[in-house]
mmCIF file of C-alpha atoms in Angstrom:
data_model
loop_
_atom_site.group_PDB
_atom_site.id
_atom_site.type_symbol
_atom_site.label_atom_id
_atom_site.label_comp_id
_atom_site.label_asym_id
_atom_site.label_seq_id
_atom_site.Cartn_x
_atom_site.Cartn_y
_atom_site.Cartn_z
ATOM 1 C CA MET A 134 -16.522 94.771 42.869
ATOM 2 C CA SER A 135 -19.266 95.473 40.340
ATOM 3 C CA GLY A 136 -18.597 99.232 40.699
ATOM 4 C CA ILE A 137 -14.951 98.946 39.622
ATOM 5 C CA PRO A 138 -14.393 100.154 36.038
ATOM 6 C CA LEU A 139 -13.788 97.296 33.596
ATOM 7 C CA TYR A 140 -10.321 98.434 32.531
ATOM 8 C CA CYS A 141 -9.171 98.907 36.109
ATOM 9 C CA LYS A 142 -9.734 95.192 36.534
ATOM 10 C CA TYR A 143 -8.571 94.124 33.068
ATOM 11 C CA PRO A 144 -6.148 96.796 31.761
ATOM 12 C CA PHE A 145 -4.725 94.400 29.187
ATOM 13 C CA LEU A 146 -7.970 94.629 27.179
ATOM 14 C CA LEU A 147 -7.057 98.167 26.074
ATOM 15 C CA ARG A 148 -4.201 99.192 23.830
ATOM 16 C CA LEU A 149 -1.681 101.626 25.241
ATOM 17 C CA GLU A 150 -2.475 103.941 22.323
ATOM 18 C CA ASP A 151 -6.105 104.051 23.491
ATOM 19 C CA VAL A 152 -4.924 105.876 26.612
ATOM 20 C CA ILE A 153 -1.856 107.781 25.363
ATOM 21 C CA PRO A 154 -1.861 108.875 21.694
ATOM 22 C CA ASN A 155 1.959 109.085 21.517
ATOM 23 C CA PRO A 156 3.045 106.730 24.316
ATOM 24 C CA TYR A 157 6.796 106.555 23.722
ATOM 25 C CA ALA A 158 7.035 110.347 23.943
ATOM 26 C CA VAL A 159 4.701 110.756 26.914
ATOM 27 C CA LEU A 160 5.556 107.746 29.102
ATOM 28 C CA PRO A 161 8.955 109.049 30.315
ATOM 29 C CA VAL A 162 7.139 112.046 31.803
ATOM 30 C CA LEU A 163 4.685 109.769 33.625
ATOM 31 C CA ILE A 164 7.000 107.002 34.910
ATOM 32 C CA GLY A 165 10.628 107.870 34.229
ATOM 33 C CA THR A 166 11.860 109.816 37.256
ATOM 34 C CA PRO A 167 11.192 109.816 41.035
ATOM 35 C CA ASP A 168 9.014 112.922 40.750
ATOM 36 C CA ALA A 169 6.911 111.428 37.915
ATOM 37 C CA PRO A 170 3.268 110.834 38.912
ATOM 38 C CA LEU A 171 3.329 107.041 38.423
ATOM 39 C CA PHE A 172 6.936 106.293 39.431
ATOM 40 C CA GLU A 173 6.198 105.128 42.991
ATOM 41 C CA LYS A 174 2.978 103.374 41.987
ATOM 42 C CA LEU A 175 4.828 101.308 39.418
ATOM 43 C CA LEU A 176 7.552 100.317 41.885
ATOM 44 C CA SER A 177 5.003 99.321 44.530
ATOM 45 C CA TYR A 178 3.219 97.131 41.966
ATOM 46 C CA LEU A 179 6.552 95.623 40.926
ATOM 47 C CA LYS A 180 7.395 94.549 44.472
ATOM 48 C CA LEU A 181 4.101 92.730 44.911
ATOM 49 C CA ILE A 182 4.401 91.080 41.492
ATOM 50 C CA VAL A 183 7.882 89.782 42.267
ATOM 51 C CA GLU A 184 7.351 88.819 45.902
ATOM 52 C CA LYS A 185 3.694 87.723 45.963
ATOM 53 C CA THR A 186 2.784 87.167 42.285
ATOM 54 C CA SER A 187 -0.091 89.556 42.840
ATOM 55 C CA VAL A 188 -1.163 92.929 41.497
ATOM 56 C CA PRO A 189 -2.782 95.460 43.830
ATOM 57 C CA LEU A 190 -5.634 97.740 42.847
ATOM 58 C CA ASP A 191 -5.554 101.395 43.793
ATOM 59 C CA ARG A 192 -9.018 101.719 45.306
ATOM 60 C CA SER A 193 -8.503 105.388 46.132
ATOM 61 C CA THR A 194 -8.998 106.525 42.542
ATOM 62 C CA TYR A 195 -10.047 103.594 40.302
ATOM 63 C CA ASN A 196 -8.211 105.338 37.477
ATOM 64 C CA SER A 197 -8.378 103.079 34.408
ATOM 65 C CA ASP A 198 -5.823 105.137 32.485
ATOM 66 C CA HIS A 199 -3.240 104.737 35.242
ATOM 67 C CA GLU A 200 -3.831 100.996 35.464
ATOM 68 C CA VAL A 201 -3.354 100.605 31.707
ATOM 69 C CA ILE A 202 -0.176 102.716 31.742
ATOM 70 C CA VAL A 203 1.342 100.749 34.633
ATOM 71 C CA PHE A 204 0.437 97.435 32.970
ATOM 72 C CA TYR A 205 2.192 98.318 29.712
ATOM 73 C CA SER A 206 5.115 99.896 31.553
ATOM 74 C CA PHE A 207 6.052 96.506 32.992
ATOM 75 C CA GLY A 208 6.337 95.107 29.496
ATOM 76 C CA LEU A 209 8.491 97.989 28.271
ATOM 77 C CA ILE A 210 10.753 97.932 31.329
ATOM 78 C CA SER A 211 11.221 94.162 31.051
ATOM 79 C CA LYS A 212 12.262 94.594 27.429
ATOM 80 C CA ALA A 213 14.567 97.477 28.300
ATOM 81 C CA ILE A 214 16.469 95.381 30.861
ATOM 82 C CA LYS A 215 16.186 92.238 28.695
ATOM 83 C CA GLU A 216 14.417 90.249 31.383
ATOM 84 C CA PRO A 217 11.766 87.936 29.834
ATOM 85 C CA GLN A 218 11.099 86.242 33.176
ATOM 86 C CA LEU A 219 9.681 89.511 34.463
ATOM 87 C CA LEU A 220 7.281 89.523 31.519
ATOM 88 C CA THR A 221 6.106 86.054 32.490
ATOM 89 C CA ARG A 222 5.813 86.963 36.158
ATOM 90 C CA SER A 223 3.744 90.043 35.319
ATOM 91 C CA ALA A 224 1.487 87.994 33.050
ATOM 92 C CA VAL A 225 0.923 85.454 35.817
ATOM 93 C CA ALA A 226 0.154 88.168 38.378
ATOM 94 C CA TYR A 227 -2.261 90.094 36.161
ATOM 95 C CA SER A 228 -4.077 86.926 35.059
ATOM 96 C CA LYS A 229 -4.395 85.813 38.683
ATOM 97 C CA ARG A 230 -5.891 89.171 39.618
ATOM 98 C CA ALA A 231 -8.307 88.862 36.715
ATOM 99 C CA GLY A 232 -9.237 85.416 38.002
ATOM 100 C CA SER A 233 -10.133 86.852 41.392
ATOM 101 C CA PHE A 234 -12.532 89.310 39.718
ATOM 102 C CA PHE A 235 -14.091 86.582 37.578
ATOM 103 C CA LYS A 236 -15.644 85.030 40.684
ATOM 104 C CA THR A 237 -18.215 87.818 40.947
ATOM 105 C CA GLU A 238 -18.578 88.891 37.329
ATOM 106 C CA SER A 239 -21.792 88.514 35.357
ATOM 107 C CA ASP A 240 -21.989 85.934 32.566
ATOM 108 C CA GLU A 241 -22.073 88.752 30.024
ATOM 109 C CA VAL A 242 -18.756 90.213 31.206
ATOM 110 C CA LEU A 243 -17.087 86.790 31.423
ATOM 111 C CA ILE A 244 -18.079 85.896 27.880
ATOM 112 C CA ASP A 245 -17.013 89.330 26.612
ATOM 113 C CA VAL A 246 -13.554 88.973 28.207
ATOM 114 C CA ALA A 247 -13.306 85.411 26.922
ATOM 115 C CA ARG A 248 -14.026 86.373 23.331
ATOM 116 C CA ARG A 249 -11.618 89.305 23.487
ATOM 117 C CA THR A 250 -8.844 87.004 24.718
ATOM 118 C CA GLY A 251 -9.430 84.360 22.063
ATOM 119 C CA ILE A 252 -11.854 81.834 23.578
ATOM 120 C CA GLU A 253 -14.726 80.606 21.422
ATOM 121 C CA VAL A 254 -17.520 80.246 23.990
ATOM 122 C CA SER A 255 -21.280 80.493 24.350
ATOM 123 C CA LYS A 256 -23.706 80.296 27.259
ATOM 124 C CA SER A 257 -25.920 77.216 27.038
ATOM 125 C CA VAL A 258 -29.681 77.708 27.244
ATOM 126 C CA GLN A 259 -30.277 74.075 28.211
ATOM 127 C CA PRO A 260 -26.919 72.990 29.612
ATOM 128 C CA PRO A 261 -26.055 69.397 30.470
ATOM 129 C CA ARG A 262 -25.858 68.569 34.174
ATOM 130 C CA VAL A 263 -23.592 66.313 36.219
ATOM 131 C CA LEU A 264 -23.982 64.868 39.701
ATOM 132 C CA ARG A 265 -21.157 65.941 41.973
ATOM 133 C CA VAL A 266 -20.236 65.629 45.630
ATOM 134 C CA ALA A 267 -21.390 68.752 47.442
ATOM 135 C CA GLY A 268 -20.126 67.879 50.915
ATOM 136 C CA GLY A 269 -20.895 65.454 53.686
ATOM 137 C CA VAL A 270 -22.487 65.118 57.097
ATOM 138 C CA LYS A 271 -21.249 62.584 59.644
ATOM 139 C CA GLY A 272 -19.242 60.728 57.028
ATOM 140 C CA LYS A 273 -22.079 60.555 54.509
ATOM 141 C CA LYS A 274 -21.521 62.210 51.167
ATOM 142 C CA GLN A 275 -24.083 64.624 49.811
ATOM 143 C CA PHE A 276 -24.606 65.126 46.099
ATOM 144 C CA GLU A 277 -26.100 67.842 43.963
ATOM 145 C CA TRP A 278 -26.696 68.485 40.281
ATOM 146 C CA GLU A 279 -24.423 71.044 38.684
ATOM 147 C CA SER A 280 -25.060 72.706 35.342
ATOM 148 C CA LEU A 281 -22.293 72.850 32.752
ATOM 149 C CA SER A 282 -23.448 76.214 31.465
ATOM 150 C CA TYR A 283 -20.475 77.224 29.329
ATOM 151 C CA GLY A 284 -19.781 75.695 25.948
ATOM 152 C CA VAL A 285 -16.128 76.119 24.981
ATOM 153 C CA SER A 286 -14.979 75.116 21.512
ATOM 154 C CA LEU A 287 -12.832 71.986 21.485
ATOM 155 C CA THR A 288 -10.030 73.955 19.812
ATOM 156 C CA SER A 289 -10.000 76.623 22.535
ATOM 157 C CA PHE A 290 -10.227 74.042 25.328
ATOM 158 C CA THR A 291 -7.331 71.868 24.139
ATOM 159 C CA ARG A 292 -5.165 74.916 23.421
ATOM 160 C CA LEU A 293 -5.599 76.307 26.926
ATOM 161 C CA VAL A 294 -5.242 72.995 28.753
ATOM 162 C CA ALA A 295 -2.058 72.117 26.843
ATOM 163 C CA GLY A 296 -0.044 74.600 28.913
ATOM 164 C CA ARG A 297 -0.024 75.063 32.664
ATOM 165 C CA LEU A 298 -3.179 72.972 33.222
ATOM 166 C CA GLU A 299 -1.882 69.764 31.676
ATOM 167 C CA GLN A 300 -0.824 68.416 35.083
ATOM 168 C CA ASP A 301 -4.375 68.769 36.426
ATOM 169 C CA SER A 302 -6.252 65.549 35.624
ATOM 170 C CA SER A 303 -9.630 67.249 36.095
ATOM 171 C CA TYR A 304 -9.017 69.011 32.774
ATOM 172 C CA ASN A 305 -8.285 65.813 30.851
ATOM 173 C CA LEU A 306 -10.519 65.686 27.801
ATOM 174 C CA SER A 307 -11.672 62.195 28.780
ATOM 175 C CA SER A 308 -13.211 63.708 31.937
ATOM 176 C CA GLN A 309 -15.331 66.265 30.048
ATOM 177 C CA ILE A 310 -18.691 66.209 28.318
ATOM 178 C CA VAL A 311 -18.039 66.898 24.630
ATOM 179 C CA HIS A 312 -20.706 67.233 21.955
ATOM 180 C CA GLU A 313 -20.323 68.374 18.351
ATOM 181 C CA GLY A 314 -16.972 70.060 18.934
ATOM 182 C CA VAL A 315 -18.011 71.819 22.148
ATOM 183 C CA VAL A 316 -16.694 71.084 25.650
ATOM 184 C CA TYR A 317 -19.217 71.845 28.395
ATOM 185 C CA VAL A 318 -17.819 73.126 31.699
ATOM 186 C CA ASP A 319 -19.150 74.656 34.899
ATOM 187 C CA ARG A 320 -18.478 78.227 35.971
ATOM 188 C CA LYS A 321 -15.476 77.319 38.151
ATOM 189 C CA ARG A 322 -13.639 75.523 35.354
ATOM 190 C CA PHE A 323 -14.620 78.141 32.816
ATOM 191 C CA THR A 324 -13.180 80.987 34.895
ATOM 192 C CA ARG A 325 -9.962 78.993 35.348
ATOM 193 C CA LEU A 326 -9.740 78.511 31.579
ATOM 194 C CA LEU A 327 -10.427 82.215 31.173
ATOM 195 C CA GLU A 328 -7.606 83.043 33.580
ATOM 196 C CA GLU A 329 -5.312 80.872 31.463
ATOM 197 C CA ALA A 330 -6.486 82.651 28.307
ATOM 198 C CA CYS A 331 -5.686 86.003 29.934
ATOM 199 C CA PHE A 332 -2.191 84.767 30.810
ATOM 200 C CA HIS A 333 -1.436 83.878 27.187
ATOM 201 C CA TYR A 334 -3.097 87.033 25.895
ATOM 202 C CA ILE A 335 -0.990 89.204 28.216
ATOM 203 C CA LEU A 336 2.222 87.437 27.216
ATOM 204 C CA LYS A 337 1.380 87.912 23.546
ATOM 205 C CA THR A 338 0.589 91.581 24.195
ATOM 206 C CA TYR A 339 3.911 92.126 25.967
ATOM 207 C CA GLU A 340 5.871 90.282 23.282
ATOM 208 C CA GLY A 341 4.245 92.444 20.603
ATOM 209 C CA LEU A 342 5.407 95.707 22.163
ATOM 210 C CA GLN A 343 7.840 97.781 20.148
ATOM 211 C CA PRO A 344 11.364 97.426 21.581
ATOM 212 C CA PRO A 345 12.235 100.560 23.578
ATOM 213 C CA SER A 346 14.467 102.948 21.676
ATOM 214 C CA VAL A 347 17.693 104.360 23.066
ATOM 215 C CA ASP A 348 16.029 107.736 23.586
ATOM 216 C CA PHE A 349 13.085 106.169 25.404
ATOM 217 C CA GLN A 350 15.373 104.178 27.706
ATOM 218 C CA SER A 351 17.351 107.317 28.416
ATOM 219 C CA GLY A 352 14.141 109.068 29.440
ATOM 220 C CA ILE A 353 13.264 106.368 31.978
ATOM 221 C CA GLN A 354 16.828 105.554 33.104
ATOM 222 C CA PRO A 355 16.196 106.460 36.776
ATOM 223 C CA LEU A 356 13.294 104.008 36.807
ATOM 224 C CA ILE A 357 15.347 101.296 35.090
ATOM 225 C CA THR A 358 18.132 101.780 37.637
ATOM 226 C CA GLU A 359 15.697 101.491 40.539
ATOM 227 C CA VAL A 360 14.077 98.371 39.068
ATOM 228 C CA GLU A 361 17.433 96.663 38.540
ATOM 229 C CA ARG A 362 18.556 97.595 42.058
ATOM 230 C CA TYR A 363 15.398 96.085 43.514
ATOM 231 C CA LEU A 364 15.623 92.872 41.456
ATOM 232 C CA GLU A 365 19.221 92.447 42.532
ATOM 233 C CA SER A 366 18.254 92.902 46.190
ATOM 234 C CA VAL A 367 15.724 90.052 46.019
ATOM 235 C CA ARG A 368 18.174 87.821 44.119
ATOM 236 C CA TRP A 369 15.982 87.714 41.045
ATOM 237 C CA TRP A 370 18.982 86.873 38.916
ATOM 238 C CA ARG A 371 21.105 83.819 39.531
ATOM 239 C CA ARG A 372 24.405 84.652 37.888
ATOM 240 C CA SER A 373 26.237 82.031 35.881
ATOM 241 C CA PHE A 374 29.867 81.470 36.798
ATOM 242 C CA VAL A 375 30.837 80.814 33.164
ATOM 243 C CA LYS A 376 32.137 83.849 31.308
ATOM 244 C CA GLU A 377 32.978 83.846 27.606
ATOM 245 C CA GLY A 378 32.870 80.055 27.521
ATOM 246 C CA ARG A 379 35.633 79.603 30.084
ATOM 247 C CA VAL A 380 35.647 78.599 33.709
ATOM 248 C CA GLY A 381 37.788 80.449 36.202
ATOM 249 C CA GLU A 382 39.358 79.242 39.402
ATOM 250 C CA GLU A 383 36.528 80.783 41.424
ATOM 251 C CA VAL A 384 33.862 78.476 39.982
ATOM 252 C CA SER A 385 33.186 76.552 43.215
ATOM 253 C CA GLY A 386 31.242 73.818 41.434
ATOM 254 C CA VAL A 387 28.293 75.738 39.988
ATOM 255 C CA VAL A 388 28.175 76.006 36.199
ATOM 256 C CA GLU A 389 24.676 76.262 34.807
ATOM 257 C CA GLU A 390 25.806 75.367 31.278
ATOM 258 C CA ALA A 391 26.876 71.958 32.629
ATOM 259 C CA PHE A 392 23.448 71.100 34.007
ATOM 260 C CA PRO A 393 22.012 67.809 32.658
ATOM 261 C CA PRO A 394 19.094 67.951 30.184
ATOM 262 C CA CYS A 395 16.439 67.086 32.791
ATOM 263 C CA ILE A 396 17.429 70.060 34.931
ATOM 264 C CA LYS A 397 17.620 72.427 31.947
ATOM 265 C CA LYS A 398 14.166 71.218 30.863
ATOM 266 C CA THR A 399 12.574 72.081 34.213
ATOM 267 C CA ILE A 400 14.324 75.450 34.465
ATOM 268 C CA SER A 401 13.248 76.281 30.908
ATOM 269 C CA SER A 402 9.662 75.362 31.792
ATOM 270 C CA ILE A 403 9.735 77.677 34.807
ATOM 271 C CA LYS A 404 11.205 80.554 32.802
ATOM 272 C CA SER A 405 8.550 80.203 30.096
ATOM 273 C CA GLY A 406 5.695 80.236 32.610
ATOM 274 C CA GLY A 407 5.124 76.484 32.526
ATOM 275 C CA ASN A 408 3.915 74.285 35.344
ATOM 276 C CA PRO A 409 6.492 71.538 36.129
ATOM 277 C CA SER A 410 5.154 68.490 37.921
ATOM 278 C CA HIS A 411 5.741 67.917 41.636
ATOM 279 C CA GLU A 412 8.418 65.322 40.801
ATOM 280 C CA GLU A 413 10.236 67.717 38.474
ATOM 281 C CA ARG A 414 10.208 70.448 41.116
ATOM 282 C CA PHE A 415 11.532 68.086 43.778
ATOM 283 C CA ASN A 416 14.243 66.840 41.413
ATOM 284 C CA LEU A 417 15.346 70.384 40.560
ATOM 285 C CA ALA A 418 15.436 71.517 44.203
ATOM 286 C CA ALA A 419 17.340 68.387 45.288
ATOM 287 C CA PHE A 420 19.833 68.821 42.457
ATOM 288 C CA LEU A 421 20.469 72.473 43.265
ATOM 289 C CA VAL A 422 21.028 71.984 47.006
ATOM 290 C CA ASN A 423 23.433 69.137 46.251
ATOM 291 C CA ILE A 424 25.645 71.282 43.999
ATOM 292 C CA GLY A 425 25.941 74.164 46.431
ATOM 293 C CA TYR A 426 22.878 76.369 46.060
ATOM 294 C CA SER A 427 21.672 77.859 49.320
ATOM 295 C CA VAL A 428 18.002 77.776 50.294
ATOM 296 C CA GLU A 429 17.720 81.405 49.170
ATOM 297 C CA ASP A 430 19.295 80.575 45.808
ATOM 298 C CA VAL A 431 16.822 77.738 45.230
ATOM 299 C CA LEU A 432 13.886 79.948 46.186
ATOM 300 C CA ALA A 433 15.108 82.525 43.666
ATOM 301 C CA VAL A 434 14.850 79.899 40.918
ATOM 302 C CA PHE A 435 11.281 78.970 41.863
ATOM 303 C CA ARG A 436 10.133 82.525 42.565
ATOM 304 C CA THR A 437 8.919 82.972 38.975
ATOM 305 C CA THR A 438 6.577 79.957 39.048
ATOM 306 C CA ALA A 439 2.892 80.758 38.788
ATOM 307 C CA ASP A 440 1.865 79.284 42.139
ATOM 308 C CA PHE A 441 4.934 80.349 44.148
ATOM 309 C CA ASP A 442 4.249 80.710 47.865
ATOM 310 C CA GLU A 443 7.408 81.660 49.741
ATOM 311 C CA LYS A 444 6.367 80.190 53.087
ATOM 312 C CA ILE A 445 5.443 76.798 51.644
ATOM 313 C CA ALA A 446 8.375 76.741 49.215
ATOM 314 C CA ARG A 447 10.880 77.619 51.948
ATOM 315 C CA TYR A 448 9.631 74.816 54.186
ATOM 316 C CA GLN A 449 9.867 72.289 51.342
ATOM 317 C CA VAL A 450 13.332 73.384 50.208
ATOM 318 C CA GLU A 451 14.660 73.377 53.779
ATOM 319 C CA HIS A 452 13.283 69.854 54.187
ATOM 320 C CA ILE A 453 14.988 68.709 50.968
ATOM 321 C CA ALA A 454 18.229 70.392 52.070
ATOM 322 C CA GLY A 455 18.187 68.477 55.370
ATOM 323 C CA LEU A 456 17.492 71.486 57.560
ATOM 324 C CA ARG A 457 14.146 70.143 58.789
ATOM 325 C CA GLY A 458 12.498 66.835 59.601
ATOM 326 C CA SER A 459 14.894 63.883 59.430
ATOM 327 C CA ARG A 460 17.821 66.257 58.765
ATOM 328 C CA ARG A 461 18.734 64.127 55.756
ATOM 329 C CA ARG A 462 19.612 65.858 52.514
ATOM 330 C CA TYR A 463 17.658 64.356 49.662
ATOM 331 C CA ALA A 464 19.300 63.411 46.374
ATOM 332 C CA PRO A 465 17.682 63.980 42.967
ATOM 333 C CA TYR A 466 16.036 61.041 41.190
ATOM 334 C CA SER A 467 18.027 58.570 39.103
ATOM 335 C CA CYS A 468 17.925 58.843 35.312
ATOM 336 C CA ASP A 469 15.735 55.723 35.095
ATOM 337 C CA ARG A 470 13.235 57.228 37.517
ATOM 338 C CA LEU A 471 13.228 60.528 35.584
ATOM 339 C CA LYS A 472 12.564 58.669 32.334
ATOM 340 C CA SER A 473 9.661 56.781 33.911
ATOM 341 C CA ILE A 474 7.900 60.023 34.917
ATOM 342 C CA GLY A 475 8.613 61.803 31.632
ATOM 343 C CA ALA A 476 11.061 64.306 33.110
ATOM 344 C CA CYS A 477 14.010 63.258 30.924
ATOM 345 C CA PRO A 478 13.846 64.965 27.501
ATOM 346 C CA ILE A 479 16.287 62.650 25.669
ATOM 347 C CA GLN A 480 15.898 59.094 24.438
ATOM 348 C CA ASN A 481 19.200 57.626 25.560
ATOM 349 C CA TYR A 482 21.501 58.394 28.500
ATOM 350 C CA CYS A 483 23.936 61.267 28.984
ATOM 351 C CA ALA A 484 27.669 60.665 29.164
ATOM 352 C CA GLY A 485 28.950 60.513 32.704
ATOM 353 C CA GLY A 486 26.511 58.143 34.379
ATOM 354 C CA ARG A 487 22.858 57.482 35.053
ATOM 355 C CA HIS A 488 22.229 60.088 37.708
ATOM 356 C CA PRO A 489 21.906 63.879 37.286
ATOM 357 C CA LEU A 490 24.717 64.578 39.755
ATOM 358 C CA SER A 491 27.063 62.165 37.972
ATOM 359 C CA VAL A 492 26.247 63.741 34.608
ATOM 360 C CA TYR A 493 26.776 67.219 36.035
ATOM 361 C CA LYS A 494 30.156 66.320 37.530
ATOM 362 C CA HIS A 495 31.206 64.791 34.213
ATOM 363 C CA ASN A 496 30.155 67.916 32.297
ATOM 364 C CA LEU A 497 31.812 70.159 34.862
ATOM 365 C CA LYS A 498 35.074 68.280 34.443
ATOM 366 C CA LEU A 499 34.900 68.761 30.672
ATOM 367 C CA PHE A 500 34.240 72.463 31.118
ATOM 368 C CA LYS A 501 37.276 72.837 33.341
ATOM 369 C CA GLN A 502 39.427 70.916 30.882
ATOM 370 C CA SER A 503 38.236 73.095 28.010
ATOM 371 C CA ALA A 504 39.323 76.202 29.910
ATOM 372 C CA ASP A 505 42.939 75.052 29.665
ATOM 373 C CA GLU A 506 42.793 74.117 25.985
ATOM 374 C CA PRO A 507 42.897 76.370 22.894
ATOM 375 C CA GLU A 508 39.421 77.157 21.616
ATOM 376 C CA THR A 509 38.453 75.456 18.346
ATOM 377 C CA GLU A 510 35.641 76.540 16.051
ATOM 378 C CA ASN A 511 32.319 74.794 16.758
ATOM 379 C CA ALA A 512 33.852 72.762 19.574
ATOM 380 C CA SER A 513 31.709 71.827 22.512
ATOM 381 C CA PRO A 514 32.996 70.901 25.971
ATOM 382 C CA MET A 515 29.950 68.731 26.603
ATOM 383 C CA GLY A 516 30.198 64.957 26.443
ATOM 384 C CA ASN A 517 28.377 62.887 23.866
ATOM 385 C CA ILE A 518 25.080 61.200 24.564
ATOM 386 C CA GLN A 519 25.423 57.449 24.862
#
C-alpha cells in the first residue's frame, strides 16, 4: 500500500479546484453522460457505498485526479437530488477506507493527515506505557507493555469522541492517561480517532460545496436520472404516506409524522451519521415491524448507519419480527424503560399512553381526524405532552 499515491487513498485532502481549474464547467463532460469517461466508475463506486458502505480503489491506474473528481461528484450529486443521507453515507465509506489505509501508514503520514483534518497531535519521544492483556495460553492471561505514543490535545479528543464513539466505553476520558491537556493513546485508538476526524472533515467539505446550478444539473441530468433510478431500486427512500399535511384513505397505518419522539430521535441520529445504542436500534426495529414495515423496509432505514452489515442486520430484524428463533414478534420498550436508558428525549410523557405504540396510535388518530377538519393557521394535529 505504500506505493499508492497519497491522494488516491485520501482524495478529500485536495480541493476540487486543485484538479480541475473550472470544475462546474468541466465536470459535466467527465461524469454527466453514459459516454463520459468517469460515468461508469462513479456508478460502480455508488453501488458499493450504498450497499457495503465501502469505497473501492481502482488499482489499474492509481489516478489521483480521477479519485478526487469522483469523491467530489458524490457531494454535488447528493446536493442536486437533495439527499443529505447520501452525503453522510459517502463520508462514512470514505473515512472507513481511509481507516483501512491507516493501519500500514508511517507515523509521519498519520500525523500529517491528522493535522490537515483538524486534530492537534504530536508523537511522544518518551511516551507513557500501560500493561495490557496480550492473549492467553491454556486459560492463563499474558500481558505486555504498550506505548501510548500519540499525544492528542484534550480539545480534539473530546470533540471526536462526542459523536459516534460516545457509546464505546474504552474512549471514556476517565479511562485515558491525561497530562497537561494532552490525552495519550496507542496507535490503534489514534487511527480510530483519525478515521472519525476524516468523517467530520468529509462531511464539512461536502456541506461547503457550492449548490449545483440549473445549468450544471442539466449537464449531468443523465447521471442524476441513473442515480435516482438505482437508489429507488434498493429502496433507499422510505416514502411518507402524508401529503400536504393530510392523510388519505390509503394510509394503511404508517405515518412517519406521527412517530413518537423516541423513534424520531433515533431516526434523526441515523440520518445525521450518529451511532444509536443497541437498545435504541432494537427499539426502532421493533417499533417499525409492529406498525407494518417489512423486513426490507426496516433494513432500508438502517442501511445508512456507519456499521451496517446486511447479513447481520437481516438476521436481527427477522428475529425481532418473529421470523426466526422463538417466532415471537418483539414489542418496543415501554416509555419508562426508554427513559431509564436515555432514549426518550422529553422530560414528561407523550399524550396517548406510556408505550411508543400507544403514542403512535394516538397521534395517528389525530392525524386522521385532522384530515376531515378545515385547516387552521398554526394548528397541529399532534397531542399535547402530559
